[in-house]
Amino acid sequence: MTAKSTDDGGPRLALYGAVAEEAATLVIRRYSTSFGLASRLLGPSVRQPVQNIYALVRVADEIVDGGAEEAGLDPATAGRLLDELEHDTERAMQQGYSSNLVVHAFAATARAGGFGAELTRPFFASMRMDLSATEHDQASFERYIYGSAEVVGLMCLRIFVRDTDRSYSDEQLATLETGARALGSAFQKVNFLRDLAADLTALGRSYFPGIDAAALTDAQKNELLDDIDRELGLAAATLPLLPSSSRRAVAAAQRLFAELSRRLRALPAASILTTRVRVPDPAKLRIALGAWYTPGDAEELAR
């Protein structure tokens, strides 16, 4: 049996896959300018797979934080939609096809990257927590951070390490996984701190355990930032191990969030409840340019 073809002679599944990837790219471009800047530093061979990953993350996030609520859906209905999205994602990773374009693009990336439900299930579990949990203890906070952020870093890492002819030892892979998890965790915690007021007033959520978001003190803020900076340092130490196709983009993202951390540290805790800290576009551009040469480039050229 031969594959059906489109008018231009191309296989239908290949065309469908290309359209799915275009849809994933559009999702990212419309939702995240910061991600768009960092992703442009990714090599062409890994840029699209990473966009495919983040597009699914964005769609799931909309169910629990955005459009679903504005459409009048109650948490139970939103939960059913999230369940359906998860089931569709697992089925597509197994079968290689979904009628949902974003899911189809993600599943193709997961199959190529060699990961599956062991990473997507913790992610969807964290998304599901946002439909009911308004506060966290230390254990639930750690589960949430792992599922919502660390596994996304691990998904991207699976793509990165396959885009090189370099052989990694088990110890090096473990080090890279530590860095990927630390970077994802730091990203999430910085965003929680930046969005402290919005999460509390608009969503009724307080993520950091044991902290009254409405009465954040400077000492508490600095303790949170110490933890964030430690994780950013762990991530920075793994940069030389990454392939050149991903190293610059990861370096840019790490430095962008380090700059956000610096700006948050300079701001009084009370001001965080009224000011959303951001990095101005000229500073973002300087960070991107500075990331063009990162530790590891010279070693790779010497091999």
PDB file of N, CA and C in Angstrom, residues 30 132 162 167:
ATOM      1  N   ARG A  30       3.316  33.704  20.088  1.00  0.00           N
ATOM      2  CA  ARG A  30       2.264  34.586  20.591  1.00  0.00           C
ATOM      3  C   ARG A  30       2.267  34.693  22.110  1.00  0.00           C
ATOM      4  N   SER A 132      -6.963  22.757  42.200  1.00  0.00           N
ATOM      5  CA  SER A 132      -7.538  22.574  43.535  1.00  0.00           C
ATOM      6  C   SER A 132      -6.677  23.144  44.656  1.00  0.00           C
ATOM      7  N   ARG A 162      20.871  14.155  22.061  1.00  0.00           N
ATOM      8  CA  ARG A 162      20.800  13.336  20.852  1.00  0.00           C
ATOM      9  C   ARG A 162      21.276  14.105  19.620  1.00  0.00           C
ATOM     10  N   SER A 167      29.833  11.158  22.899  1.00  0.00           N
ATOM     11  CA  SER A 167      29.391  10.089  23.781  1.00  0.00           C
ATOM     12  C   SER A 167      29.468  10.578  25.225  1.00  0.00           C
TER      13      SER A 167
END
